[in-house]
Amino acid sequence: MSETAIESILHEERIFQPPAEFAASAHVKSLDEYKALYDRAAKDPEGFWGELAERELDWFEKWDKVLDWQPPVAKWFVNGKLNISHNCLDRHLTTWRKNKAALIWEGEPGDSRTLTYAQLHREVCQMANVLKQLGVQKGDVVGIYMPMIPEAAIAMLACARIGAVHSVVFGGFSAEALHDRLNGAEAKAVITADGGFRKDKVITLKEQVDKALANNTVPSVQKVLVVQRTGEETHMEPGRDVWWHEARQNVSADCPAEPLDSEDMLFILYTSGSTGKPKGVVHTTGGYNLYSHMTLKWAFDLQETDIFWCTADVGWITGHSYIVYGPLSNGATMVMYEGVPRPSNPGCFWDVVEKYGVTIFYTAPTAIRSFIKAGDQHPNARDLSSLRLLGTVGEPINPKAWMWYYQVIGDERCPVVDTWWQTETGGFMVTPLPGATPTKPGSATFPFPGIVADVVDLDGNPVGNSEGGYLVVKQPWPGMMRTVYKNFERFRRSYWEHIPPKDGQYFYFAGDGARKDEDGYIWIMGRVDDVINVSGHRLGTMEIESALVSHPSVAEAAVVGKPDEIRGESIVAFVILEEEYEPTDELNKELKQHVVEEIGAIARPGEIRFSDDLPKTRSGKIMRRLLRSLASGQEISGDTSTLQDRGVLDKLRGGA
Ligand code: WTA
C-alpha cells in the first residue's frame, strides 16, 4: 500500500454508529458492554473462557483446568471430553431445532437441497460408518478434496465424529499440490467427488485425485470415497475407490460421537508461509469449538432466525470456521453456494440472497470490488431487504469498497463487520461487535474479548499512535493453532521468535503490519513477510518461485506482488532463463501454465518478466523491495547502497 493510501486511511473521519434497533436486540448492546467483557476477559481469562465453555458447549466430561500455558504450547480445557460433531448436530436434535434447516445448498446449475439438523445428522452418521468400514480409525488423517456441495461439510463432520483428523485441500488446487499435501499429512483415505460445477464448466476432481495418487506415490492412502455430483464417467480403481451412494446402502444411520479429548487433533489445514513449503496448521477440538462458536455468535450477532451465508470455500479456514463448525455449533441455518459470479450470471450472489432471504452475508473485499465493477444494476434489481449485517475478510478493505458495501448492498442499514484473522487463529481476532462498536471504513477496529492484541516494534515495545508496527497477540486464546503438523520447531520459529520473548512475555507474530489511530482503532496494513494476498488467497512467493524453477527453462525466479485494483495484489515473476532458452511469448505462457499445474489457477502469475539478472545484496539475497517498486512502476526510493550491481536496476527498468 502506498504512503498516500495510508495517510488517507489514517485521516478517515467517518464514523458509523451501530444502528439503535440493531443494538437493542444484539448479544452485545453497547460499547460499555464490550469494554466490560473485554476487561473481564483480560483480568480473568480462565474464568471468562471457562464460563463460556460451560454455557455454550456440551461436554461428556468436564475439564480439570481451563488453561495450561507453557509458552508457546497451550492446552485448553485440560482433560475435558467432547465431540464437535455432537455439538454441531446431536445436541440440537433434542430441541425444536431438530427440523430446522441446518444447511440450504444451491448448486451452480440451479439445483438445490435443504438438510434439516436431523437429516444432516443422519448423513454424517452414515458417512462416519462408511469411513469406519473403510478402515479409518481415531487419529487417522483423511484428505478431503471436494466441490462446494453438502457432502463437503458432511465429510468434515463424519471425520470429527469418529476422531479422524481431516485435512481439507481446496478443490482449486492442482493434482501436484494435492499430492504434496496428502503426503505431508500421511492421509490414510481421501474423500472426493467425481467433479463439480465452476463457472459453467465441469471440473473433474476425481481425475486430479487419480493423478495425485498415481503409481502409488502417496503410499499412505488406501481408500478413496467418491461422491457422485456430475454423473460424468469416472474411473474407479478396483480395491481402492468406493462410491459413497453405494457404500451408504450397507451402513446404519446410527454412529455415536466418539468422546474426544479437548486437545485431540481436529484438523490440519495447509497454508502458505514465507518459506517454500506450505505449513500444516493444526487445530484441536475443545478450544477451536468454543472459539469458532463464540466469535460467530458475538461478532455477527447470530440469532435463532438468521440465515447466514459465507461465500468462502470449505477449502479455506473461513469455510471451516464459518460455513461448517461455527454456524452448526450455534444451531444456525447456513447457506452454501457452489457457484461464483461469472459472465453468464454476474448477479448470481444477489439471486441467492433474495431467494433464501439471507440476513447475514460474509464475503471478501476482492469480491466487493468486482461487484462495484460489474455495476449497481445487479444488486439494485434484487430485493436485498432481508440483509441485516455485512461481513468482510481476507485482506484490508479499502474505504471506497467499504462505503459501497455499506450503501449499495446494506442500504445504510446494515453494520459492516471487518474481521481480521488467520488460518492460525481459528476465528476472528480483531473485529467490531455490530451492536457495540462504532466503525470506521477500512478499520477492523478492536480485539475480540479475550484477545490481547497490540502493535509493537521488533523488541516488543508498543509503537506510538499512527506509527507502523507489527500486529501481535500477547496472551493465548482457545482457537489458536497448536503446532505445525509434525514440525513443532517450525511453529516456534514462524510465530514466536520474530519478536523474541521478553521477561516471560511471549509474542504471537501474525505476519501483518498494522497501526493504531488516536482512538485506538487497529488498521491492518497487510503482510510484512514474503506472503502475498491475491483475491484474498494467501500465497507464499517462495512457493511460486519453486514452481517456476521446477521448469527446465528456468534458472532463477523472484516473485513479488503488485497492487491490483480488483484482486488486491497480482503476481509478477522475474525470471532468469537457462542459457539455451530464448524469452518468447510462448515460453511466457507455458511458464504461467506450469505454475497452474504445480499449484493451481489461484497462483497463475499475472505477468512474467524475463531478465538477465536480479538485484541482490552483496551477500546474495534478492532485494524484493526493489523488485516490488519495479513491478508497480514506482521510482526506486530508499537505500540501495547494499545492492551489488546497480546496473541491474537500469536493465530491469528498461526491460519492463
Ligand atoms: C489477511 C483468512 C486485513 C492478513 C481468514 C492475514 C486481512 C491473512 C483481513 C490470513 C482483514 C485477513 N483485514 N487483512 N479483515 N483478514 N487478512 O490464513 O494478511 O487465509 O494475515 O485467513 O489474510 O489469511 P488466511
XYZ file of C-alpha atoms and ligand atoms in Angstrom:
681
model
C 0.000 0.000 0.000
C 1.388 3.420 -0.891
C 2.100 6.110 1.662
C -0.707 8.307 0.337
C -3.195 5.482 0.755
C -2.014 5.008 4.316
C -2.388 8.721 5.007
C -5.902 8.812 3.662
C -6.840 5.887 5.854
C -5.379 7.454 8.948
C -7.327 10.593 8.353
C -10.559 8.715 7.877
C -13.069 10.711 9.846
C -16.292 8.971 9.017
C -17.669 7.030 11.957
C -20.742 4.856 11.776
C -22.601 4.196 14.994
C -24.336 0.851 15.489
C -27.990 1.357 14.454
C -30.132 1.757 17.598
C -32.638 -1.002 16.694
C -29.799 -3.356 15.907
C -28.061 -2.663 19.201
C -31.272 -3.048 21.190
C -31.591 -6.754 20.414
C -27.897 -7.602 19.936
C -25.948 -10.063 22.093
C -23.567 -7.225 22.986
C -25.535 -3.978 23.081
C -23.115 -1.121 23.714
C -19.503 -0.095 23.722
C -19.609 -0.147 27.521
C -20.816 -3.726 27.443
C -17.985 -4.641 25.073
C -15.484 -2.907 27.347
C -16.815 -4.729 30.373
C -16.476 -8.083 28.587
C -13.023 -7.139 27.393
C -11.840 -6.109 30.853
C -13.333 -9.173 32.486
C -11.532 -11.431 29.974
C -8.259 -9.564 30.394
C -8.361 -9.801 34.197
C -9.532 -13.381 34.440
C -9.127 -15.202 31.132
C -9.654 -18.631 32.654
C -12.853 -17.595 34.382
C -14.092 -15.889 31.228
C -13.452 -18.778 28.816
C -14.401 -21.409 31.363
C -17.840 -19.905 31.901
C -18.455 -19.623 28.171
C -17.319 -23.208 27.571
C -19.721 -24.417 30.221
C -22.635 -22.338 28.982
C -22.222 -22.722 25.226
C -20.984 -26.283 24.647
C -21.887 -29.826 25.703
C -19.105 -31.750 27.401
C -19.058 -35.507 28.028
C -16.631 -34.860 30.866
C -15.664 -31.543 32.360
C -12.074 -30.265 32.244
C -9.724 -30.172 35.228
C -8.154 -26.876 34.289
C -9.156 -24.224 31.751
C -5.658 -23.389 30.533
C -2.212 -24.890 30.765
C 0.189 -22.358 29.183
C 3.805 -23.398 28.723
C 4.697 -20.887 26.035
C 4.333 -21.393 23.184
C 2.342 -24.533 23.998
C -1.240 -24.014 25.111
C -3.651 -26.665 26.315
C -7.257 -25.573 26.737
C -9.868 -27.335 28.869
C -7.363 -29.899 30.047
C -8.797 -33.436 30.201
C -12.231 -32.245 29.102
C -14.056 -34.662 26.787
C -16.361 -33.592 23.967
C -17.086 -34.060 20.287
C -17.610 -31.109 17.952
C -19.917 -33.157 15.718
C -22.115 -33.783 18.763
C -22.112 -30.046 19.487
C -22.947 -29.279 15.853
C -25.671 -31.904 15.480
C -26.870 -34.227 18.230
C -27.481 -31.627 20.876
C -29.872 -29.748 18.578
C -31.962 -32.873 17.936
C -33.485 -32.816 21.395
C -34.826 -29.294 20.784
C -37.175 -27.762 18.218
C -34.128 -27.322 16.000
C -34.403 -30.983 15.013
C -36.404 -29.995 11.938
C -34.800 -26.579 11.458
C -32.838 -26.115 8.221
C -29.177 -26.590 9.031
C -27.902 -26.273 5.510
C -29.508 -24.701 2.469
C -27.480 -25.539 -0.572
C -27.647 -24.032 -4.050
C -25.782 -25.729 -6.899
C -24.302 -23.698 -9.715
C -26.611 -25.176 -12.382
C -29.616 -24.173 -10.242
C -30.326 -27.417 -8.395
C -30.806 -27.094 -4.649
C -31.131 -29.104 -1.454
C -32.043 -28.359 2.127
C -30.936 -30.531 5.022
C -32.515 -30.197 8.451
C -30.450 -30.883 11.534
C -31.995 -34.370 11.744
C -31.227 -35.092 8.092
C -27.698 -33.759 8.318
C -27.107 -35.855 11.425
C -28.277 -38.959 9.565
C -25.951 -38.349 6.629
C -22.986 -37.613 8.888
C -23.579 -40.822 10.857
C -23.752 -42.820 7.649
C -20.561 -41.349 6.296
C -18.841 -41.902 9.630
C -19.874 -45.558 9.494
C -18.631 -45.875 5.911
C -15.282 -44.407 6.958
C -15.066 -46.953 9.753
C -15.837 -49.724 7.278
C -13.039 -48.470 5.064
C -10.664 -48.907 7.990
C -10.387 -45.283 9.124
C -9.723 -45.084 12.847
C -9.408 -42.429 15.505
C -6.279 -40.351 14.868
C -6.029 -41.262 11.161
C -5.801 -38.389 8.710
C -8.407 -38.146 5.951
C -7.858 -35.868 2.951
C -10.975 -34.055 1.692
C -10.924 -32.667 -1.854
C -14.401 -31.545 -2.722
C -16.541 -29.119 -4.641
C -18.926 -26.922 -2.654
C -21.625 -29.492 -2.041
C -23.246 -30.580 1.257
C -21.057 -33.677 1.312
C -18.010 -31.462 1.901
C -19.457 -30.448 5.273
C -20.754 -33.973 5.872
C -17.268 -35.381 5.283
C -15.678 -32.991 7.782
C -18.282 -33.732 10.443
C -18.050 -37.501 9.798
C -14.299 -37.399 10.419
C -14.768 -35.334 13.568
C -17.420 -37.757 14.762
C -15.053 -40.717 14.857
C -11.971 -38.773 15.892
C -10.301 -38.896 12.479
C -8.343 -35.761 11.562
C -9.442 -34.050 8.378
C -7.157 -32.219 6.041
C -9.242 -30.338 3.503
C -7.466 -29.355 0.300
C -9.143 -26.580 -1.702
C -10.745 -28.079 -4.837
C -8.953 -25.492 -6.994
C -5.511 -26.810 -6.086
C -3.761 -28.889 -8.731
C -3.066 -32.632 -8.556
C 0.545 -31.800 -7.748
C -0.405 -29.598 -4.775
C -2.895 -32.218 -3.596
C -0.206 -34.890 -3.834
C 2.166 -32.881 -1.622
C -0.491 -32.167 0.984
C -1.712 -35.771 1.158
C 1.835 -36.988 1.523
C 2.708 -34.354 4.102
C -0.241 -35.382 6.254
C 0.177 -39.109 5.529
C -3.517 -39.335 4.745
C -4.994 -42.791 5.035
C -8.069 -42.095 2.930
C -9.396 -39.388 0.630
C -12.965 -38.178 0.256
C -13.675 -36.560 -3.096
C -16.343 -36.236 -5.790
C -16.456 -37.130 -9.460
C -16.435 -33.390 -10.053
C -18.247 -30.133 -9.551
C -19.501 -27.125 -11.473
C -17.492 -23.941 -11.643
C -18.015 -21.000 -13.980
C -20.360 -23.047 -16.174
C -17.802 -25.806 -16.630
C -17.441 -29.252 -15.137
C -14.304 -29.642 -13.059
C -13.038 -33.196 -12.795
C -11.859 -33.606 -9.245
C -11.563 -37.394 -9.210
C -9.197 -37.223 -12.185
C -6.946 -34.930 -10.141
C -7.040 -37.368 -7.246
C -6.035 -40.200 -9.590
C -3.124 -38.098 -10.830
C -2.114 -37.154 -7.284
C -2.062 -40.816 -6.235
C -0.589 -42.217 -9.490
C 1.923 -45.063 -9.225
C 1.373 -45.373 -5.535
C 3.314 -42.175 -4.879
C 1.182 -41.473 -1.814
C 1.601 -44.873 -0.184
C -0.388 -43.981 2.941
C -3.673 -43.605 1.017
C -5.576 -46.868 0.984
C -9.131 -45.864 0.154
C -10.886 -43.173 -1.847
C -14.545 -42.425 -1.175
C -16.201 -40.786 -4.173
C -19.377 -38.693 -4.055
C -21.368 -38.548 -7.274
C -22.034 -34.960 -8.240
C -21.709 -34.514 -12.001
C -22.507 -38.046 -13.162
C -19.675 -37.889 -15.695
C -17.960 -41.144 -16.486
C -15.346 -41.718 -13.790
C -12.547 -44.222 -13.490
C -12.786 -46.265 -10.283
C -9.637 -48.037 -9.151
C -10.601 -51.568 -8.045
C -9.845 -52.229 -4.386
C -9.209 -48.549 -3.663
C -12.160 -46.479 -4.829
C -15.657 -46.703 -3.416
C -18.822 -44.810 -4.408
C -20.491 -43.046 -1.486
C -24.016 -43.689 -2.801
C -23.291 -47.406 -2.905
C -21.370 -47.750 0.350
C -24.032 -45.943 2.372
C -26.596 -48.604 1.481
C -24.826 -51.049 3.775
C -24.393 -48.990 6.926
C -26.631 -47.884 9.723
C -27.536 -44.266 10.375
C -26.531 -44.621 13.964
C -22.994 -43.719 14.917
C -22.448 -42.325 18.398
C -19.984 -39.452 18.559
C -16.647 -40.585 19.977
C -15.749 -38.807 23.232
C -12.541 -36.978 22.358
C -10.031 -35.219 24.485
C -10.247 -31.450 24.298
C -6.711 -31.409 22.879
C -7.255 -34.223 20.341
C -6.398 -33.016 16.874
C -9.475 -31.921 14.919
C -7.929 -30.886 11.623
C -4.872 -29.918 9.664
C -5.146 -27.107 7.152
C -2.224 -26.203 4.930
C -1.446 -22.544 4.451
C 1.326 -20.555 2.802
C 4.146 -19.121 4.797
C 7.234 -17.175 3.901
C 9.287 -20.289 3.168
C 8.833 -22.711 0.310
C 6.549 -25.392 1.656
C 3.033 -24.755 2.951
C 2.579 -25.330 6.674
C 0.106 -27.814 8.104
C -1.683 -25.689 10.702
C -3.043 -27.920 13.499
C -6.240 -27.154 15.401
C -7.604 -29.200 18.279
C -11.130 -29.956 19.408
C -12.273 -28.067 22.513
C -10.671 -24.663 22.132
C -11.486 -24.445 18.426
C -15.110 -25.474 19.015
C -15.588 -22.750 21.603
C -13.719 -20.063 19.710
C -15.408 -20.520 16.307
C -18.755 -20.682 18.138
C -18.318 -17.547 20.281
C -16.756 -15.323 17.629
C -19.610 -16.013 15.206
C -22.236 -15.516 17.876
C -20.945 -12.149 19.058
C -19.259 -10.577 16.035
C -22.066 -11.476 13.631
C -24.684 -11.237 16.368
C -26.079 -14.597 15.327
C -29.739 -15.034 16.280
C -32.022 -18.050 16.037
C -33.818 -16.831 12.919
C -30.754 -15.744 10.940
C -29.970 -17.122 7.506
C -26.209 -16.909 7.321
C -24.270 -17.068 4.095
C -20.495 -17.144 3.988
C -19.259 -17.160 0.388
C -15.886 -18.786 1.139
C -14.917 -22.277 0.034
C -14.684 -25.033 2.642
C -11.082 -25.457 1.480
C -10.077 -22.372 3.486
C -10.245 -21.632 7.204
C -13.167 -19.258 6.629
C -15.162 -22.210 5.318
C -14.100 -24.408 8.227
C -14.996 -21.945 10.956
C -17.885 -20.046 9.410
C -19.585 -22.411 6.975
C -19.315 -25.586 8.980
C -18.357 -25.525 12.648
C -19.339 -22.054 13.926
C -22.840 -21.937 12.384
C -23.769 -25.544 13.188
C -22.463 -25.404 16.735
C -24.758 -22.388 17.207
C -27.704 -24.222 15.637
C -27.925 -21.684 12.810
C -29.193 -22.015 9.255
C -26.362 -21.683 6.796
C -26.403 -21.198 3.063
C -23.825 -22.892 0.878
C -23.428 -21.959 -2.782
C -21.468 -23.930 -5.350
C -21.148 -21.143 -7.904
C -19.287 -17.867 -8.270
C -20.207 -14.705 -10.181
C -19.424 -15.318 -13.839
C -20.086 -13.590 -17.161
C -23.240 -15.653 -17.710
C -24.590 -14.599 -14.304
C -22.846 -11.617 -12.686
C -25.753 -11.098 -10.267
C -25.919 -14.685 -9.008
C -24.929 -13.778 -5.430
C -27.857 -11.349 -5.163
C -30.183 -14.020 -6.526
C -29.107 -16.294 -3.693
C -29.634 -13.534 -1.096
C -33.105 -12.835 -2.452
C -34.122 -16.469 -2.934
C -33.281 -17.569 0.603
C -33.737 -14.296 2.478
C -30.120 -14.185 3.634
C -29.787 -11.998 6.741
C -26.010 -12.139 7.323
C -23.699 -12.016 4.331
C -19.938 -12.582 4.586
C -17.523 -12.122 1.697
C -14.107 -10.709 0.724
C -13.010 -7.223 -0.421
C -11.890 -8.614 -3.774
C -15.447 -9.815 -4.412
C -16.833 -6.435 -3.332
C -14.510 -4.636 -5.738
C -15.596 -6.872 -8.587
C -19.252 -6.198 -7.719
C -18.530 -2.466 -7.948
C -17.015 -3.018 -11.357
C -19.920 -5.170 -12.546
C -22.293 -2.307 -11.741
C -25.020 -1.371 -9.266
C -27.741 -2.577 -11.613
C -27.214 -6.169 -10.441
C -27.866 -5.661 -6.725
C -30.406 -2.932 -7.478
C -32.521 -5.368 -9.482
C -32.896 -7.704 -6.499
C -34.656 -7.449 -3.178
C -31.885 -7.400 -0.583
C -34.049 -6.120 2.256
C -33.581 -9.334 4.271
C -29.944 -8.395 4.955
C -29.129 -7.069 8.415
C -25.346 -7.471 8.685
C -22.441 -7.487 6.222
C -19.077 -9.088 6.942
C -15.740 -8.906 5.174
C -12.479 -10.842 5.453
C -9.286 -11.822 3.703
C -7.415 -8.588 3.065
C -7.540 -4.940 4.055
C -10.752 -3.391 2.717
C -10.237 -0.022 1.078
C -12.604 2.687 2.365
C -14.182 3.054 -1.084
C -15.188 -0.622 -1.198
C -16.383 -0.426 2.419
C -18.622 2.542 1.620
C -20.075 0.883 -1.470
C -20.806 -2.291 0.502
C -22.445 -0.232 3.237
C -24.513 1.944 0.898
C -25.400 -0.199 -2.096
C -25.677 -3.654 -0.519
C -26.553 -2.682 3.036
C -28.761 0.306 2.199
C -27.021 2.192 5.045
C -28.932 -0.076 7.413
C -26.530 -2.965 7.987
C -23.414 -2.723 10.141
C -20.246 -3.678 8.239
C -18.106 -6.089 10.238
C -14.499 -6.200 9.039
C -12.933 -9.302 10.603
C -9.170 -9.674 10.785
C -7.983 -13.196 11.481
C -5.956 -16.076 10.014
C -5.863 -19.822 9.446
C -3.670 -19.935 12.529
C -6.074 -18.067 14.805
C -9.096 -20.320 14.233
C -11.563 -17.429 14.395
C -12.000 -13.644 14.338
C -9.384 -11.734 16.332
C -9.872 -8.046 15.570
C -13.443 -7.172 14.679
C -16.270 -4.821 15.525
C -19.159 -6.190 17.571
C -22.024 -4.833 15.483
C -24.315 -3.667 18.278
C -21.445 -2.099 20.187
C -18.584 -0.813 18.076
C -18.712 2.418 16.046
C -16.993 1.541 12.756
C -14.583 3.458 10.547
C -14.392 2.393 6.879
C -11.206 0.364 6.462
C -10.505 -0.447 10.111
C -11.097 -3.830 11.732
C -11.497 -1.778 14.945
C -10.810 -3.575 18.263
C -9.772 -7.010 19.503
C -12.410 -9.594 20.382
C -12.905 -10.033 24.155
C -10.145 -12.292 25.436
C -7.689 -11.268 22.710
C -4.743 -9.204 23.862
C -3.589 -7.726 20.558
C -1.067 -4.959 20.153
C 1.063 -3.168 17.581
C 4.736 -3.345 18.526
C 8.262 -2.901 17.211
C 10.768 -5.715 16.826
C 11.665 -5.504 20.526
C 8.071 -5.963 21.534
C 7.563 -2.357 22.609
C 4.233 -0.780 21.672
C 4.647 1.811 18.922
C 3.121 5.288 19.152
C -0.293 6.139 17.724
C -0.347 6.143 13.932
C 3.117 4.614 13.728
C 3.514 1.406 11.760
C 4.426 -1.774 13.623
C 3.814 -5.498 13.839
C 0.497 -6.931 14.884
C 0.989 -9.372 17.766
C -1.104 -11.276 20.286
C 0.240 -11.369 23.828
C -1.927 -13.975 25.522
C -3.085 -17.430 24.411
C -6.678 -17.860 23.193
C -8.742 -21.034 22.769
C -8.789 -21.037 18.936
C -5.043 -20.638 18.466
C -3.176 -23.187 16.360
C -1.286 -25.711 18.449
C 1.601 -26.569 16.168
C 2.716 -27.061 12.571
C 1.899 -30.679 11.753
C 4.912 -32.816 12.599
C 7.135 -29.756 12.850
C 6.985 -28.078 16.231
C 10.233 -26.214 15.567
C 8.748 -24.558 12.526
C 5.798 -23.475 14.665
C 8.113 -21.917 17.207
C 10.288 -20.244 14.597
C 7.495 -18.928 12.392
C 5.289 -17.426 15.066
C 7.101 -16.979 18.365
C 10.644 -15.901 17.584
C 10.334 -12.937 15.208
C 9.769 -10.865 18.279
C 11.765 -12.610 20.985
C 10.092 -13.312 24.326
C 10.919 -10.758 26.985
C 10.590 -11.246 30.757
C 8.308 -14.233 30.227
C 6.087 -12.298 27.806
C 5.617 -14.169 24.518
C 4.501 -12.512 21.287
C 2.476 -14.341 18.646
C 3.674 -12.754 15.398
C 0.899 -12.713 12.817
C 2.942 -11.599 9.814
C 0.841 -8.456 9.326
C 1.784 -4.828 9.695
C -0.689 -2.564 11.464
C -1.234 0.852 13.025
C -3.433 2.133 15.780
C -5.023 5.544 15.368
C -5.586 8.117 18.074
C -8.834 6.404 19.110
C -7.161 3.014 19.446
C -8.658 1.634 16.212
C -6.494 -1.005 14.544
C -5.748 -0.590 10.831
C -4.261 -3.672 9.185
C -1.672 -2.693 6.591
C -1.017 -6.103 5.016
C 1.679 -8.762 5.167
C 5.190 -7.834 6.144
C 6.666 -11.189 5.115
C 7.024 -12.896 1.747
C 3.375 -13.785 1.587
C 1.153 -12.102 -0.972
C -2.581 -11.851 -0.954
C -4.234 -12.385 -4.321
C -8.034 -12.126 -4.266
C -7.973 -12.864 -0.551
C -5.897 -16.026 -1.100
C -2.654 -16.349 0.730
C 0.309 -17.361 -1.419
C 3.958 -17.680 -0.495
C 6.263 -16.031 -3.026
C 8.757 -18.853 -2.482
C 6.133 -21.454 -3.303
C 5.566 -19.822 -6.679
C 9.317 -19.422 -7.205
C 9.842 -23.137 -6.502
C 7.104 -23.940 -9.003
C 8.831 -21.780 -11.623
C 12.316 -23.196 -11.126
C 10.939 -26.730 -11.410
C 10.504 -25.916 -15.127
C 13.612 -26.914 -17.126
C 13.960 -23.474 -18.739
C 14.135 -21.501 -15.500
C 17.463 -20.845 -13.805
C 16.215 -18.421 -11.188
C 12.964 -16.714 -10.289
C 11.789 -13.989 -7.940
C 8.136 -13.328 -7.310
C 6.558 -10.180 -5.889
C 3.075 -8.719 -5.522
C 1.931 -5.673 -7.440
C -1.112 -3.616 -6.380
C -4.211 -4.639 -8.341
C -7.471 -2.764 -8.353
C -9.726 -5.803 -8.078
C -7.581 -8.570 -6.633
C -5.677 -6.520 -4.085
C -2.392 -7.839 -5.433
C -1.360 -9.606 -8.599
C 1.656 -11.833 -9.105
C 4.695 -10.577 -11.006
C 7.520 -13.044 -11.609
C 11.041 -12.044 -12.648
C 12.632 -14.999 -14.401
C 16.190 -15.702 -15.471
C 16.294 -18.383 -18.154
C 18.847 -21.127 -18.598
C 21.302 -20.211 -21.335
C 19.856 -22.389 -24.057
C 16.370 -20.832 -23.782
C 15.051 -17.723 -25.510
C 12.468 -15.445 -23.896
C 9.428 -15.869 -26.158
C 5.708 -15.222 -25.719
C 5.126 -18.928 -25.944
C 7.523 -19.703 -23.137
C 5.909 -16.934 -21.120
C 2.530 -18.645 -21.498
C 4.000 -22.054 -20.849
C 5.545 -20.905 -17.584
C 2.255 -19.438 -16.375
C 0.537 -22.716 -17.178
C 3.316 -24.598 -15.417
C 2.608 -22.701 -12.191
C -1.091 -23.554 -12.572
C -0.187 -27.227 -12.823
C 2.190 -27.103 -9.880
C -0.085 -25.149 -7.523
C -3.431 -24.209 -9.052
C -5.116 -21.426 -11.007
C -5.064 -19.083 -7.983
C -1.256 -18.876 -8.306
C -1.099 -18.044 -12.030
C 1.319 -15.120 -12.451
C -0.324 -12.071 -13.971
C 2.979 -11.111 -15.532
C 6.304 -12.799 -16.208
C 9.294 -10.573 -16.950
C 12.416 -12.184 -18.327
C 15.707 -10.672 -17.305
C 19.410 -11.489 -17.232
C 19.930 -10.601 -13.646
C 18.200 -9.763 -10.377
C 19.038 -7.076 -7.839
C 20.896 -8.753 -4.997
C 22.686 -7.702 -1.882
C 26.381 -8.380 -1.575
C 25.522 -11.487 0.392
C 23.378 -12.743 -2.481
C 19.894 -12.028 -1.130
C 17.327 -10.917 -3.673
C 16.179 -7.378 -2.906
C 12.438 -7.838 -3.198
C 11.709 -4.306 -2.108
C 13.327 -3.079 -5.315
C 11.520 -5.662 -7.403
C 8.213 -4.593 -5.893
C 8.893 -0.991 -6.880
C 9.893 -2.058 -10.379
C 6.822 -4.268 -10.756
C 4.460 -1.451 -9.854
C 6.336 1.089 -11.973
C 7.331 3.205 -8.975
C 10.512 5.171 -8.614
C 13.189 3.327 -6.699
C 13.430 5.004 -3.346
C 15.211 4.233 -0.124
C 18.630 2.793 0.435
C 20.235 0.894 -2.430
C 23.749 1.004 -1.030
C 23.803 -2.735 -0.327
C 22.976 -3.510 -3.946
C 25.751 -5.470 -5.565
C 25.382 -4.247 -9.139
C 23.498 -1.023 -9.692
C 23.372 -1.566 -13.438
C 20.844 -4.334 -12.875
C 18.149 -1.845 -11.965
C 18.512 0.093 -15.197
C 18.374 -3.087 -17.210
C 15.265 -4.301 -15.433
C 13.565 -0.965 -15.780
C 14.401 -0.867 -19.458
C 13.044 -4.346 -19.951
C 9.799 -3.634 -18.158
C -5.154 -11.120 5.671
C -8.164 -15.761 6.284
C -6.848 -7.137 6.560
C -3.996 -10.907 6.624
C -9.195 -15.628 7.414
C -3.868 -12.257 7.300
C -6.829 -9.435 6.460
C -4.199 -13.204 6.195
C -8.145 -9.476 6.979
C -4.740 -14.521 6.688
C -8.805 -8.230 7.256
C -7.430 -11.500 6.667
N -8.106 -7.094 7.042
N -6.190 -8.269 6.263
N -10.061 -8.174 7.697
N -8.483 -10.779 7.092
N -6.428 -10.702 6.270
O -4.913 -17.543 6.726
O -2.855 -10.603 5.872
O -6.189 -17.275 4.562
O -2.583 -12.488 7.834
O -7.084 -16.456 6.743
O -5.185 -12.520 5.416
O -5.155 -15.321 5.615
P -5.811 -16.735 5.874
